[in-house]
Short mmCIF file of C-alpha atoms and ligand atoms in Angstrom, two decimals:
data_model
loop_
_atom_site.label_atom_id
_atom_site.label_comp_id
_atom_site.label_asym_id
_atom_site.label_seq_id
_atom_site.Cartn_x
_atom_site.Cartn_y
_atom_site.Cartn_z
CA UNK A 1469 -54.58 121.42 62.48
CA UNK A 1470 -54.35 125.43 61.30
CA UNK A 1471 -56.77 126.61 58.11
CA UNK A 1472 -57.41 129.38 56.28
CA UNK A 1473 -60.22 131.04 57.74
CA UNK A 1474 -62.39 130.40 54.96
CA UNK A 1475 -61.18 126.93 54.98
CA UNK A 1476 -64.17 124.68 56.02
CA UNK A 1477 -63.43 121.40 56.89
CA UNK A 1478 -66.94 119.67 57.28
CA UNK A 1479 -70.02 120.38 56.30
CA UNK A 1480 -73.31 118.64 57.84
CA UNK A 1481 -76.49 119.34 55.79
CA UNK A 1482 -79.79 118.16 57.21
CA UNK A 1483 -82.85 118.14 54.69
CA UNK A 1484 -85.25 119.73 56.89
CA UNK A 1485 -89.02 119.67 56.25
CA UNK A 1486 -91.37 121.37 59.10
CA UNK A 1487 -89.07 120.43 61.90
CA UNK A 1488 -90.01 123.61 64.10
CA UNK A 1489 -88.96 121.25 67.47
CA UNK A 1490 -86.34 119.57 66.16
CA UNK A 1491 -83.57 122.33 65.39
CA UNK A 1492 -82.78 123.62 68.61
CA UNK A 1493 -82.26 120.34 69.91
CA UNK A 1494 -80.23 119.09 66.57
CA UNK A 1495 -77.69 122.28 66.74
CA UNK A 1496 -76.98 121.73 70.41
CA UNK A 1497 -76.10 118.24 70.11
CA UNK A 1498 -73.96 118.80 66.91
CA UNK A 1499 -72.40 121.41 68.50
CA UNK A 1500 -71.47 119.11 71.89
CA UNK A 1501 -70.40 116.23 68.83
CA UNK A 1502 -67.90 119.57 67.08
CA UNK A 1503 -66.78 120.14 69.58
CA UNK A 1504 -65.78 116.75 71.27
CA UNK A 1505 -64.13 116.11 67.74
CA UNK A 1506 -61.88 119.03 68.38
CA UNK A 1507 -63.56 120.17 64.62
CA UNK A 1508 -64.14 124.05 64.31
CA UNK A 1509 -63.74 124.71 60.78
CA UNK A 1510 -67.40 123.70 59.60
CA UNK A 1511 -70.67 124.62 58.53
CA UNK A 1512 -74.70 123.59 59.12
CA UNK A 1513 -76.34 124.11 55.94
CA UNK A 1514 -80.18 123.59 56.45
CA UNK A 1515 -82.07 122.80 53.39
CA UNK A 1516 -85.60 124.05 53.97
CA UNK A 1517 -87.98 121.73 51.82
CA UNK A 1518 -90.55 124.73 51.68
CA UNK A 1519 -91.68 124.13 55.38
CA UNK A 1520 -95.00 125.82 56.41
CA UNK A 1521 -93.88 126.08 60.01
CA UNK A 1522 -91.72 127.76 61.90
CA UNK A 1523 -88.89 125.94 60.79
CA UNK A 1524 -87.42 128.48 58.78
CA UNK A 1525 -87.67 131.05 61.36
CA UNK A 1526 -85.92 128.89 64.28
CA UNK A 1527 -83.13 128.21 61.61
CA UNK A 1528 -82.73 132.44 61.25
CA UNK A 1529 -82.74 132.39 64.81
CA UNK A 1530 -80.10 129.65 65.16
CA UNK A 1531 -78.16 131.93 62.94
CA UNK A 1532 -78.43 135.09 64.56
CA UNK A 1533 -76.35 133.08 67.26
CA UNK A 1534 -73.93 131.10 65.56
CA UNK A 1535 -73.10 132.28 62.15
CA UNK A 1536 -71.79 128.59 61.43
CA UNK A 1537 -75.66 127.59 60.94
CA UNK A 1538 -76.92 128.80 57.15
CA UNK A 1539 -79.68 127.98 55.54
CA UNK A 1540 -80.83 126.93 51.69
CA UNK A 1541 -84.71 127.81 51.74
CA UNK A 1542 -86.67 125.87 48.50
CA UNK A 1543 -89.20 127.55 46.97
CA UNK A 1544 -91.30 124.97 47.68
CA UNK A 1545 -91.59 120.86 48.93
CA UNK A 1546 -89.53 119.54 46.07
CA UNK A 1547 -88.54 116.26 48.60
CA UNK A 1548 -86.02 115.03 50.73
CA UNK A 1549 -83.41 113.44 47.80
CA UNK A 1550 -83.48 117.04 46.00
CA UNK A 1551 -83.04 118.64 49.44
CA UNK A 1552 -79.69 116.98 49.81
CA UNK A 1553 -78.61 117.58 46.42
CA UNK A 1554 -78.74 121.39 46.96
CA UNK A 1555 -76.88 120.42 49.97
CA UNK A 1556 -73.76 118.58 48.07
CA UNK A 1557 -73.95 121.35 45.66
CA UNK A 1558 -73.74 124.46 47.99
CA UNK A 1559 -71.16 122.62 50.86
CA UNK A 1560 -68.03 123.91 51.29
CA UNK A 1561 -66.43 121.26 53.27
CA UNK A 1562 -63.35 118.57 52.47
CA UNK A 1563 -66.08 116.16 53.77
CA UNK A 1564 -69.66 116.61 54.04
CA UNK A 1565 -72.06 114.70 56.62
CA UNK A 1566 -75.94 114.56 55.95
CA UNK A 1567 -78.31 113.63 58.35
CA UNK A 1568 -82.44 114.53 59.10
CA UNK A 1569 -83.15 116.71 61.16
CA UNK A 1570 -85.23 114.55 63.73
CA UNK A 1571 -82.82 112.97 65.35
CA UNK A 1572 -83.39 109.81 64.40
CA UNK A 1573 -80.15 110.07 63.22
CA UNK A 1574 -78.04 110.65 66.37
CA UNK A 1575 -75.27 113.56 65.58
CA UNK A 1576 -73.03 111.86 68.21
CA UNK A 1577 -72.33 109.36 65.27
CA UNK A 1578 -70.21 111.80 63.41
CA UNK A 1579 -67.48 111.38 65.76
CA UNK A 1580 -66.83 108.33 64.66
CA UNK A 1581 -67.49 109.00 60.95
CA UNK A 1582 -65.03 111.93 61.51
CA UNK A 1583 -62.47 109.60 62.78
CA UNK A 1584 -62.98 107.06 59.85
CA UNK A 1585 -62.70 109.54 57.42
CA UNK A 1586 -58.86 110.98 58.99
CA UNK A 1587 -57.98 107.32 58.75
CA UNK A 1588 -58.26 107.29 55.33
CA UNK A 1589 -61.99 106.41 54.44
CA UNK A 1590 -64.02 107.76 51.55
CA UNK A 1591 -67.27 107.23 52.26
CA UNK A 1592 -68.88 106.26 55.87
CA UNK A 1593 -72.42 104.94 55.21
CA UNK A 1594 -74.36 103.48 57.75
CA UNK A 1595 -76.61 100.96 58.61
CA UNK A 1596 -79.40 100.90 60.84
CA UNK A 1597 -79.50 98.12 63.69
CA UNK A 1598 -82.82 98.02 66.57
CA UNK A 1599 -85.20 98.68 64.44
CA UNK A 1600 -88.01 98.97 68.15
CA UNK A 1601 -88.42 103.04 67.32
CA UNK A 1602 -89.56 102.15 63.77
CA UNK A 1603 -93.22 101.24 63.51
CA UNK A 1604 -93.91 97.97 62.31
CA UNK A 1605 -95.33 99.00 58.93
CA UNK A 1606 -92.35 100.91 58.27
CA UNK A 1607 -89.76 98.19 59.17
CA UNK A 1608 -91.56 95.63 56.88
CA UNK A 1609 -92.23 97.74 53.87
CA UNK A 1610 -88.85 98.87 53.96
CA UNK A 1611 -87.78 94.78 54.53
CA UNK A 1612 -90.26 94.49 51.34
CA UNK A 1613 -88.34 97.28 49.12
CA UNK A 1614 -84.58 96.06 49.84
CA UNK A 1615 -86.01 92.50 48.85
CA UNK A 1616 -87.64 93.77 45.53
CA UNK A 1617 -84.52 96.50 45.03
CA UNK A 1618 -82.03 93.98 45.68
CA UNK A 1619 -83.67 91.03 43.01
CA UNK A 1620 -84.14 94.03 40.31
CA UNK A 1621 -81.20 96.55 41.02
CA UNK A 1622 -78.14 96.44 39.36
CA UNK A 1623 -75.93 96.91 42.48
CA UNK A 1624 -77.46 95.53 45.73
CA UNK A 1625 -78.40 98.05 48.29
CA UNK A 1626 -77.76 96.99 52.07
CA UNK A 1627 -80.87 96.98 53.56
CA UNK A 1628 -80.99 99.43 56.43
CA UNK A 1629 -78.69 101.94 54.81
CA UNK A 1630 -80.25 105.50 55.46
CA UNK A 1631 -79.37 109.14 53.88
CA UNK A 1632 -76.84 109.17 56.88
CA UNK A 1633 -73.66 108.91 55.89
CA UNK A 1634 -70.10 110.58 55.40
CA UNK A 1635 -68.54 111.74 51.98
CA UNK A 1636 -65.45 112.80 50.93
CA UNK A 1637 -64.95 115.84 48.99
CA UNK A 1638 -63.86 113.33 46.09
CA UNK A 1639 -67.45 111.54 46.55
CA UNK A 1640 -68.87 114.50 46.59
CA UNK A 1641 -68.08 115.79 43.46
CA UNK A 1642 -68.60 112.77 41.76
CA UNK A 1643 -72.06 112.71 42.78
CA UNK A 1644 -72.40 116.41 41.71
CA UNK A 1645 -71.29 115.42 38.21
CA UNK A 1646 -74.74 112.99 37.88
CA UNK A 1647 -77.45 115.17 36.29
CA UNK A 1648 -80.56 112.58 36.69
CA UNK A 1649 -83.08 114.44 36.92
CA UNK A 1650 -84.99 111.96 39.65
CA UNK A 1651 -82.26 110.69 42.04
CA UNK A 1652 -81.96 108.41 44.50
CA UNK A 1653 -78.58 108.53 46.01
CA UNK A 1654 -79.12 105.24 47.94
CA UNK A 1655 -78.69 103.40 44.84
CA UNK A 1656 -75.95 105.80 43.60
CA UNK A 1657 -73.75 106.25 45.96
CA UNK A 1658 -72.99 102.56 46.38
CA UNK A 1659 -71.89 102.13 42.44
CA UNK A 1660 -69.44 104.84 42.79
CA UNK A 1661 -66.43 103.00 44.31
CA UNK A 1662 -63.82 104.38 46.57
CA UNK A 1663 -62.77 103.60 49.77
CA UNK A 1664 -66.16 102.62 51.50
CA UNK A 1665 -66.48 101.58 55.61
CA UNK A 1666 -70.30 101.13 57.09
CA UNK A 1667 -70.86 101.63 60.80
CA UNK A 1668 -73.93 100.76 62.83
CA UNK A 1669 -76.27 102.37 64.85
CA UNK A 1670 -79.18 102.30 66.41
CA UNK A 1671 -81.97 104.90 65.17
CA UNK A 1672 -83.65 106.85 68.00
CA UNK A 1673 -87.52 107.86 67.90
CA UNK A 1674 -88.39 111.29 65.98
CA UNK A 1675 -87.78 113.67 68.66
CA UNK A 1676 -90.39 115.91 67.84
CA UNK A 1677 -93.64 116.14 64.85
CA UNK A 1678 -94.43 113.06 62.05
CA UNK A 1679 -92.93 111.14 59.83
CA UNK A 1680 -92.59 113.37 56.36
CA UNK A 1681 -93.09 109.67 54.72
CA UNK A 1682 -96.63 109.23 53.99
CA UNK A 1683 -97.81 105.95 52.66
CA UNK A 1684 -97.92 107.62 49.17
CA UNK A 1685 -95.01 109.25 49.23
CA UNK A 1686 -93.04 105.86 50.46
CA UNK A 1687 -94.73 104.05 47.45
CA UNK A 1688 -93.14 106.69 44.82
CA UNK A 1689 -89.90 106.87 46.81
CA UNK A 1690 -89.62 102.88 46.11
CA UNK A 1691 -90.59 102.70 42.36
CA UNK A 1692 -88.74 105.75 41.79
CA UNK A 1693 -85.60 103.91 43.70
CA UNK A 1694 -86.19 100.75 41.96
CA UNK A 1695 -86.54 102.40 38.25
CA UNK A 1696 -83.78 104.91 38.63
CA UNK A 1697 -81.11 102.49 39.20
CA UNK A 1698 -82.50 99.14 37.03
CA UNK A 1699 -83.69 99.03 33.65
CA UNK A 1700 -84.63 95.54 34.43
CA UNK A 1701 -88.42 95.76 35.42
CA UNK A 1702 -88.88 96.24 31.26
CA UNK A 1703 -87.67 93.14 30.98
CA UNK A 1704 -90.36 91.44 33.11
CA UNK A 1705 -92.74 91.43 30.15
CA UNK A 1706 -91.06 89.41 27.95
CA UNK A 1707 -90.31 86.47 30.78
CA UNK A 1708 -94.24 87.24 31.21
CA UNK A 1709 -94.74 87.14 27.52
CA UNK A 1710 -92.87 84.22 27.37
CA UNK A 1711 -94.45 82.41 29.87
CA UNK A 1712 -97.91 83.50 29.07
CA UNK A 1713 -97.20 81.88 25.48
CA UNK A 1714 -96.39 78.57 27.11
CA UNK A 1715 -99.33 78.48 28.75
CA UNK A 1716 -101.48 79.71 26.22
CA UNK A 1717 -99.89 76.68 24.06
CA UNK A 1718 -100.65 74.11 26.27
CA UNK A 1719 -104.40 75.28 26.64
CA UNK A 1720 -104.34 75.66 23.00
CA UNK A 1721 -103.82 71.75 22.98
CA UNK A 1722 -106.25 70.90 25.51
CA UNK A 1723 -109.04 72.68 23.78
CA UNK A 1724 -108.22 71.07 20.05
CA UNK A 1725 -108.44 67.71 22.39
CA UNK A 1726 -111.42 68.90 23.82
CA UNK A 1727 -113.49 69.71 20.31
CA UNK A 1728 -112.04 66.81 18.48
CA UNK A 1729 -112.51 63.96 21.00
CA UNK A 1730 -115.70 65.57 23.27
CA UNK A 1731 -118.64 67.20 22.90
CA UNK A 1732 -118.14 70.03 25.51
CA UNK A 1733 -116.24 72.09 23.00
CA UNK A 1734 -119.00 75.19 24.21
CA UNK A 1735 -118.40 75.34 28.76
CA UNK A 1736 -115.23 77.07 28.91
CA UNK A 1737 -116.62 80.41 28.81
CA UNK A 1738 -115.31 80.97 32.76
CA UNK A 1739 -111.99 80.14 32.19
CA UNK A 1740 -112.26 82.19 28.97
CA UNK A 1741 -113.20 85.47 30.43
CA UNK A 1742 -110.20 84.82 33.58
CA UNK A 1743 -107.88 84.64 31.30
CA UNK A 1744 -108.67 87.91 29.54
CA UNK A 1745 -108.93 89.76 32.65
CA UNK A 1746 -106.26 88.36 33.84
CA UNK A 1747 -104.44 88.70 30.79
CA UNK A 1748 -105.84 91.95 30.19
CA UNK A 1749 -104.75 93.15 33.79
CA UNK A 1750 -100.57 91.77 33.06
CA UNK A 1751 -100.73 94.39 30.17
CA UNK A 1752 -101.80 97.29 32.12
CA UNK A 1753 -99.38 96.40 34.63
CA UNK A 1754 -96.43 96.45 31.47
CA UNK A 1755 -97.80 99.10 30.13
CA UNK A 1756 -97.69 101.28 33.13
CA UNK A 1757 -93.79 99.86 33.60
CA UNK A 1758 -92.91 101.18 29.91
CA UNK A 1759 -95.04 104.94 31.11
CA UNK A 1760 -92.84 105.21 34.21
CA UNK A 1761 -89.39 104.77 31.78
CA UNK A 1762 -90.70 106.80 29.40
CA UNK A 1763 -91.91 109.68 31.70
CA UNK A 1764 -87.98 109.94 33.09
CA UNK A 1765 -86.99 110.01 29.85
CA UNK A 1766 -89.55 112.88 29.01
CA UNK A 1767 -89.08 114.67 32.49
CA UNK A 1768 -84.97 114.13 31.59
CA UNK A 1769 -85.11 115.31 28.33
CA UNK A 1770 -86.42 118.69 29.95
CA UNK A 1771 -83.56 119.44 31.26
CA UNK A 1772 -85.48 121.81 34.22
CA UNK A 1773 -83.84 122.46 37.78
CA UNK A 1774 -84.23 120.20 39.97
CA UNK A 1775 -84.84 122.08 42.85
CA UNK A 1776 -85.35 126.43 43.32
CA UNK A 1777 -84.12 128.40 45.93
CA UNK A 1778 -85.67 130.84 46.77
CA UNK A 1779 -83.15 132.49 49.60
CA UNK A 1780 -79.75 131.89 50.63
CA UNK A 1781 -77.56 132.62 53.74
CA UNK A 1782 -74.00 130.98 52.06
CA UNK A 1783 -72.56 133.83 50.07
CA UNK A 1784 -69.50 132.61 47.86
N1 UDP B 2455 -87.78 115.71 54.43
C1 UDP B 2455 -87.63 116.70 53.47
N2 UDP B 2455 -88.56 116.82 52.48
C2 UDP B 2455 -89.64 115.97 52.39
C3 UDP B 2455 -89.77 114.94 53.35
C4 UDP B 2455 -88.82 114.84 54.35
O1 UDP B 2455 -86.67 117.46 53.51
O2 UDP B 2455 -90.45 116.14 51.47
C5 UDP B 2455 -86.78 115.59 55.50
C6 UDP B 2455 -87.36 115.56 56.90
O3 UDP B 2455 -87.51 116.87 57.44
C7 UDP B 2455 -86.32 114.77 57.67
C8 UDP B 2455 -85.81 113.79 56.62
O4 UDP B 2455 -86.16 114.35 55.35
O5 UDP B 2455 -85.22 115.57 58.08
C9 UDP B 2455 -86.42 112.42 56.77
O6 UDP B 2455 -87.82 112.51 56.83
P1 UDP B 2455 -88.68 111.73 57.90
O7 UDP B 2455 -87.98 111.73 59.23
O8 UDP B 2455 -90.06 112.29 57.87
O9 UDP B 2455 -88.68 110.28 57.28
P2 UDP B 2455 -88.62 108.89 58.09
O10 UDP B 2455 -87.50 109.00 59.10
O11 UDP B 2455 -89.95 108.75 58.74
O12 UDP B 2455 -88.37 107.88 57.02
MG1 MG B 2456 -87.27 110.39 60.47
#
């Protein structure tokens, strides 16, 4: 197929957060996978999450070599899901592949989302099958969060599907035209429609460093999934409430039984103070629901950047 020089025809951008051993590695294979897919009209935009390695420096160097490589450099960690909105927003391509930059995801896998996408396909997502190179606390916890996400969201999510996928253009720029300020395009990107095909593959080990994922940051990544895409966890206090009530009702009974027809109207004060705490603790936990709505809604209201770049290597 001819283009216009400045024509680009896919863009692959790769959230990278100190990956100092992966990019050498990732580039070469991508540009093996280019090249088997007959593609040369494309770009590598590297989204650097405010690294403190020497990831920023390899990517220069990349660059020096192969102007196709360019970079987006944050101006500091602002996470993984803002990293690849700055890459939908800056790429240039009629479709646009992201993918991390540990290999994990393996580039040869764009092939066939390339292929999918000629044929007439919208959006290639994938799923992700062996899950041997995932540790075991990983695979459950993430087993645990599609079960939870699934029961509260809105739209199911598959379970398995990563931040690998394939858009079109069209996807693309329906996904730019969202302006939550906390996203998680996991959820998203499923509600949107169009044409969508899922292929599977099997997820190789990091190739080099640690998982960017701490425990902490997996716990905020899955309330902040579940409560971006459902409104329904507010609704859990009034089935609570509601349930609570009937219970309360029913003790209610036993104790007027209790002072009218024995004389051990005083013993109960155990069960007395369990059900305050317990009580007490079911609050907090609503309470703490309402915060997390109400902090979007504050953070929202804001209106701020999601993400700052500090440098740039994609002039336009
Ligand atoms: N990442 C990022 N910012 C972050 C955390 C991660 O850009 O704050 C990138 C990271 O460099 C990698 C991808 O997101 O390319 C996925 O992260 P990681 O491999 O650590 O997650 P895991 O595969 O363990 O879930
Ligand atoms: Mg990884």
């Amino acid at each position: 197929m001819e283009h216009k020089p400045d024509h680009i025809e896919l863009s692959v951008i790769i959230p990278t957060y100190n990956e100092e051993g992966n990019i050498a590695l990732l580039i070469q294979r991508l540009e093996q996978t280019m090249s088997s897919m007959g593609c040369t009209a494309y770009e590598y935009i590297f989204i650097d999450d405010g690294s403190t390695d020497q990831s920023l420096e390899n990517i220069k160097q990349a660059r020096s070599e192969n102007k196709q490589v360019q970079y987006l450099q944050f101006s500091k960690n602002f996470g993984h899901q803002y990293a690849l909105k700055a890459g939908l927003d800056h790429a240039r391509g009629a479709a646009v592949v992201s993918l991390d930059a540990d290999l994990q995801h393996p580039p040869e896998l764009i092939a066939e989302m390339y292929a999918l996408w000629k044929n007439g396909a919208e959006l290639v997502y994938t799923r992700r099958q062996d899950q041997q190179s995932i540790g075991f606390f990983k695979r459950k916890s993430a087993k645990l969060f599609y079960w939870l996400a699934n029961r509260l969201a809105e739209v199911p999510i598959e379970e398995g599907t990563a931040d690998f996928r394939l858009m079109d253009r069209k996807v693309v720029n329906a996904i730019k035209a969202f302006k939550e300020a906390d996203l998680f395009l996991r959820g998203l990107i499923p509600t949107l429609g169009f044409k969508q095909v899922g292929i599977d593959y099997i997820p190789a080990k990091r190739h080099s460093g640690q998982t960017k994922y701490s425990f902490s940051k997996m716990f905020q990544f899955a309330i902040n999934g579940i409560t971006s895409s459902s409104a329904k966890p507010l609704y859990l206090s009034i089935y609570l409430g509601l349930f609570f009530a009937c219970l309360a009702f029913l003790y209610g009974c036993y104790a007027v039984y209790l002072a009218l027809f024995t004389s051990e109207a005083i013993t109960g004060w155990t069960s007395l103070i369990a059900s305050v705490l317990f009580i007490g603790g079911i609050q907090m936990i609503l309470i703490g629901i309402a915060g997390i709505y109400l902090g979007k809604l504050f953070v929202q209201s804001k209106q701020r950047p999601t993400y700052i770049i500090k440098a740039n290597s994609i002039h336009d």
